[in-house]
PDB file of C-alpha atoms in Angstrom:
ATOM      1  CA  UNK A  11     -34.519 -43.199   1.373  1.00  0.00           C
ATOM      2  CA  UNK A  12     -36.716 -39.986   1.005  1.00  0.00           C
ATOM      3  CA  UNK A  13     -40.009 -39.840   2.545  1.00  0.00           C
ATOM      4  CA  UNK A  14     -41.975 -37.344   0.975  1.00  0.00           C
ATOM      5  CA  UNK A  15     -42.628 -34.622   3.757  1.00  0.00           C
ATOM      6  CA  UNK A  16     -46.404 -33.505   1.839  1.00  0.00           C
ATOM      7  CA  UNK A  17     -47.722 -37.050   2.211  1.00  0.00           C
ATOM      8  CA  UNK A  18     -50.857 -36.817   4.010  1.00  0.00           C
ATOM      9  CA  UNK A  19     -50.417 -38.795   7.725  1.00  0.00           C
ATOM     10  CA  UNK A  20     -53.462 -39.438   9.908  1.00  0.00           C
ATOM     11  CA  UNK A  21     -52.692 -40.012  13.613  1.00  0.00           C
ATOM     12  CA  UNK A  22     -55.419 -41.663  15.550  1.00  0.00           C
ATOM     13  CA  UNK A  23     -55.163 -41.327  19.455  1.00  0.00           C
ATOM     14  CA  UNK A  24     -58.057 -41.104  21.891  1.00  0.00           C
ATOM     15  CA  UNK A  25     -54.943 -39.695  24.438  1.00  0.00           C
ATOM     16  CA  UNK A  26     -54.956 -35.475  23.012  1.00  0.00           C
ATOM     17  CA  UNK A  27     -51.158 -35.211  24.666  1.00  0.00           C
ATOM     18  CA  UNK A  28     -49.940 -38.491  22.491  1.00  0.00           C
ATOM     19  CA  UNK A  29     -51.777 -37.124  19.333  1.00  0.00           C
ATOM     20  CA  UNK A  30     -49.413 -33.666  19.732  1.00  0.00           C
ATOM     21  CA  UNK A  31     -46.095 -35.227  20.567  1.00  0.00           C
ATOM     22  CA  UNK A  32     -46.320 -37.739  17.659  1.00  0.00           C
ATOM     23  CA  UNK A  33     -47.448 -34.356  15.547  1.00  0.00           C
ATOM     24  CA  UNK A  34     -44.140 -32.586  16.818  1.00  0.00           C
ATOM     25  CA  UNK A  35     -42.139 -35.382  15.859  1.00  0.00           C
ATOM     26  CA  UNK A  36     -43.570 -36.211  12.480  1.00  0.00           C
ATOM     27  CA  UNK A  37     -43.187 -32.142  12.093  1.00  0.00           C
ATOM     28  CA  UNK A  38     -39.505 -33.020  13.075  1.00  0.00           C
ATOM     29  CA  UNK A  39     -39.218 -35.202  10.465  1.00  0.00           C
ATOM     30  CA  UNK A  40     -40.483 -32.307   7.572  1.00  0.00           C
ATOM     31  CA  UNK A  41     -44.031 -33.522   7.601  1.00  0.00           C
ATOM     32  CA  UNK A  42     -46.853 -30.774   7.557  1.00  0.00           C
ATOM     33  CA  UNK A  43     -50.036 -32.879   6.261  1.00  0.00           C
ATOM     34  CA  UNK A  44     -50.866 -34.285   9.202  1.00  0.00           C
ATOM     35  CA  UNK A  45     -54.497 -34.933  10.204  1.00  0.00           C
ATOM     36  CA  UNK A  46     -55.804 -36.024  13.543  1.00  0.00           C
ATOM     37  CA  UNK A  47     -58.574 -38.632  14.942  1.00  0.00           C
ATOM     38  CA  UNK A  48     -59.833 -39.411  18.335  1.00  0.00           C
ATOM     39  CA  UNK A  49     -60.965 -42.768  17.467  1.00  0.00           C
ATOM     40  CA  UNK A  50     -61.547 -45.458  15.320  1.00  0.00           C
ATOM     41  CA  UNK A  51     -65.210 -44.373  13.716  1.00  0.00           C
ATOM     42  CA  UNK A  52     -63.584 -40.974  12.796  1.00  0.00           C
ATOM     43  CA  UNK A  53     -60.718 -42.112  11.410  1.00  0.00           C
ATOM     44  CA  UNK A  54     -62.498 -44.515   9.023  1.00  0.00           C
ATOM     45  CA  UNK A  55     -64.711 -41.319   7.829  1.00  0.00           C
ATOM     46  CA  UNK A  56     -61.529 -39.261   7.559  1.00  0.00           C
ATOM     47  CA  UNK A  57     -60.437 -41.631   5.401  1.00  0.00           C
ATOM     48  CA  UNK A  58     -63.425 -42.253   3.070  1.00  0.00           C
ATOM     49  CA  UNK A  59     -63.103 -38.414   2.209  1.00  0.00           C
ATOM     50  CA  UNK A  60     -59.199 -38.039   2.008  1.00  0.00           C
ATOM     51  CA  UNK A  61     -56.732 -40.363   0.618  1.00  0.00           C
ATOM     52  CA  UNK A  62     -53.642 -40.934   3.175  1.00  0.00           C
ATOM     53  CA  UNK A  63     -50.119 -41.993   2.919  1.00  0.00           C
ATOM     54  CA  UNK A  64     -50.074 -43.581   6.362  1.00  0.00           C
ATOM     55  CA  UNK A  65     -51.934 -43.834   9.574  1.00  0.00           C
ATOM     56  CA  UNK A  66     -50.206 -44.056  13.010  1.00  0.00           C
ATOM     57  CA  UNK A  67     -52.743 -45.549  15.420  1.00  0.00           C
ATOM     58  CA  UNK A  68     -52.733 -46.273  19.032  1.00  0.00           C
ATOM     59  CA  UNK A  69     -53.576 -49.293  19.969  1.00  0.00           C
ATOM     60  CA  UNK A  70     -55.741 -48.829  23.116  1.00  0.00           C
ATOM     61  CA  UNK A  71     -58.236 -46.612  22.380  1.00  0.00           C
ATOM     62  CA  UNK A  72     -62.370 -46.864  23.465  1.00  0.00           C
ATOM     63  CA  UNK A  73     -64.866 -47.705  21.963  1.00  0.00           C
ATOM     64  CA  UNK A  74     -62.754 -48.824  18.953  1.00  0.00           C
ATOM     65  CA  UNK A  75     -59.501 -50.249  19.749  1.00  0.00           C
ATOM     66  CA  UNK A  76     -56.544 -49.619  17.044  1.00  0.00           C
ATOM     67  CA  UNK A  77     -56.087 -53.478  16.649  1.00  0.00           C
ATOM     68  CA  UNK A  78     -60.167 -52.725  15.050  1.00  0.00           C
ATOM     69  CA  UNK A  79     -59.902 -50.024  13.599  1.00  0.00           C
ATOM     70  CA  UNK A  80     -56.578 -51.849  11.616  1.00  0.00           C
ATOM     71  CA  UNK A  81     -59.177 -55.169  10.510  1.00  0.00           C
ATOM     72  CA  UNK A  82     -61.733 -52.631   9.346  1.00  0.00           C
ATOM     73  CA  UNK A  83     -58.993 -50.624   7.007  1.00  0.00           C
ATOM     74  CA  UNK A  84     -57.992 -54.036   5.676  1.00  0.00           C
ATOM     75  CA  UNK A  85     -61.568 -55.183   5.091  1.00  0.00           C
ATOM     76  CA  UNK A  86     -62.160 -51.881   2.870  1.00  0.00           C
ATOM     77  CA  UNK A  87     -61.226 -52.046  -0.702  1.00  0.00           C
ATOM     78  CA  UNK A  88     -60.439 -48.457  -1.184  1.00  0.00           C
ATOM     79  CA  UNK A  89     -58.744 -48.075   2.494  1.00  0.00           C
ATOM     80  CA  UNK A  90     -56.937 -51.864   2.638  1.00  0.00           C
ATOM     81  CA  UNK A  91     -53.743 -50.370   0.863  1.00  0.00           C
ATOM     82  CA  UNK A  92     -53.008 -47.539   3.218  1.00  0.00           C
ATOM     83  CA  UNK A  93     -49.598 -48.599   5.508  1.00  0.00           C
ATOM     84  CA  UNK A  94     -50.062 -48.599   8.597  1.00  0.00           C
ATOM     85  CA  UNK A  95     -48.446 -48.595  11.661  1.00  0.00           C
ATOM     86  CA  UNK A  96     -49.564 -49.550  15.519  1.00  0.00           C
ATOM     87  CA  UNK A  97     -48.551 -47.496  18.590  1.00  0.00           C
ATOM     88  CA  UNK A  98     -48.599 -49.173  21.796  1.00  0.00           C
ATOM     89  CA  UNK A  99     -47.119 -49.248  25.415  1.00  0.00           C
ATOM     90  CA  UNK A 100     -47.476 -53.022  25.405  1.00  0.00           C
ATOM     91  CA  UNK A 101     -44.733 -55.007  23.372  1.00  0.00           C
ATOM     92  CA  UNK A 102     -46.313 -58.535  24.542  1.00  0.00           C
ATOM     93  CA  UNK A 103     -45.708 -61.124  21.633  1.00  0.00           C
ATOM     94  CA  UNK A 104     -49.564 -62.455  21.217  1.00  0.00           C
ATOM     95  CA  UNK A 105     -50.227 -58.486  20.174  1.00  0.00           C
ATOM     96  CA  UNK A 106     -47.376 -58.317  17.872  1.00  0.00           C
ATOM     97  CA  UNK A 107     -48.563 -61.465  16.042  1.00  0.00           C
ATOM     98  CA  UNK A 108     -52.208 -60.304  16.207  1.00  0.00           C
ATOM     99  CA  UNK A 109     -51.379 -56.917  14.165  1.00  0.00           C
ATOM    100  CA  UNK A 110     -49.168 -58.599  12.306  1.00  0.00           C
ATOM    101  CA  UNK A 111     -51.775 -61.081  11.172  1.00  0.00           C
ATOM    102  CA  UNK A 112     -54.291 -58.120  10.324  1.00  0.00           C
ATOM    103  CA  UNK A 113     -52.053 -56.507   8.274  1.00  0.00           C
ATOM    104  CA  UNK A 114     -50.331 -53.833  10.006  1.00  0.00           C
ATOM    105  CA  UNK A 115     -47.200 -52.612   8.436  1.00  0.00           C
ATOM    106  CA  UNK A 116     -45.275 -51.607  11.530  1.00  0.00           C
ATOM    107  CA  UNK A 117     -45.436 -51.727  15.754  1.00  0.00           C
ATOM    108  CA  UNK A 118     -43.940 -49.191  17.662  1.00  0.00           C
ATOM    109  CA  UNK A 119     -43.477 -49.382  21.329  1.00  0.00           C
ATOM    110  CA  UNK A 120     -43.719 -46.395  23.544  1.00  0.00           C
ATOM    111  CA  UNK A 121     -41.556 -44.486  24.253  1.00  0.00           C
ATOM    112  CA  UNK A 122     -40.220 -43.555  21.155  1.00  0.00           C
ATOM    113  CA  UNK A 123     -38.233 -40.632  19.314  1.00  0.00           C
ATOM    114  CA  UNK A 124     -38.190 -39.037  15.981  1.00  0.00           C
ATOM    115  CA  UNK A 125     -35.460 -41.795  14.396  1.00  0.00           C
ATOM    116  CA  UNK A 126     -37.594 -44.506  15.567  1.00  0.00           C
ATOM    117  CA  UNK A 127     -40.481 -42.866  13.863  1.00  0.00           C
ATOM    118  CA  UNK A 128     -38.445 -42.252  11.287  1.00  0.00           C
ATOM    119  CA  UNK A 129     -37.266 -45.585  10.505  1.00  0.00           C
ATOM    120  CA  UNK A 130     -41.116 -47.512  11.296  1.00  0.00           C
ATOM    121  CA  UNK A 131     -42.223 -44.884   8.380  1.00  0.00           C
ATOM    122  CA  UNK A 132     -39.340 -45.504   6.120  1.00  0.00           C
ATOM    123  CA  UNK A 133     -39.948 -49.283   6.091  1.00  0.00           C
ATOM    124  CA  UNK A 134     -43.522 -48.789   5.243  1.00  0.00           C
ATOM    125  CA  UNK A 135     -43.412 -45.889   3.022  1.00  0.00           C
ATOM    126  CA  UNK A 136     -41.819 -46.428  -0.809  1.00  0.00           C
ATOM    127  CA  UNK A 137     -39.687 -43.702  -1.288  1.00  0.00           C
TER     128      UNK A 137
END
């Protein structure tokens, strides 16, 4: 499958060092669109004024954890649509069930390389 390398991404990390090594490896991957949040209330405004093809979110993040910010996105009409996918260094089950139940497209557990990344956004993203 082809993911389209213009779609716009929005990575959402309170952690600056995670936010640029997810941005190298989605620039590994071909993808140039990629937009950045420090937490949860930004990256709800970000998306009120720009339409996204996915958003990559840690999990653990203050004051709005990722798990939140993923209910909110599903509550919204206009944002409830967008795929997304969870980030975490915790792979305990309860979690996985809990994002799972909110919606969220994908989980991936850190550490992770560009195929993993790869593959999470392939199985979210319709070619």
């Amino acid at each position: 499958m082809a993911l389209d390398p213009s779609m716009p991404i929005l990575v959402v990390d309170d952690y600056q060092t995670m936010v640029r090594i997810i941005r190298n490896l989605l620039k590994q991957l071909g993808f140039e669109n990629v937009d950045d949040a420090s937490d949860g209330s930004t990256a709800i405004a970000k998306m009120r004024d720009k339409k996204y093809g996915l958003v990559i979110s840690d999990w653990n993040m203050e004051p709005m954890t990722g798990f939140e910010l993923l209910q909110r996105v599903r509550e919204e009409d206009t944002l409830s649509r967008t795929p997304f996918i969870i980030v975490t260094a915790e792979s305990k089950t309860e979690n996985v069930i809990a994002a799972k139940k909110a919606g969220v497209n994908n989980y991936i557990v850190k550490p992770f390389n560009a195929q993993t990344l790869k593959s999470k956004i392939e199985s979210v993203c319709p070619a």
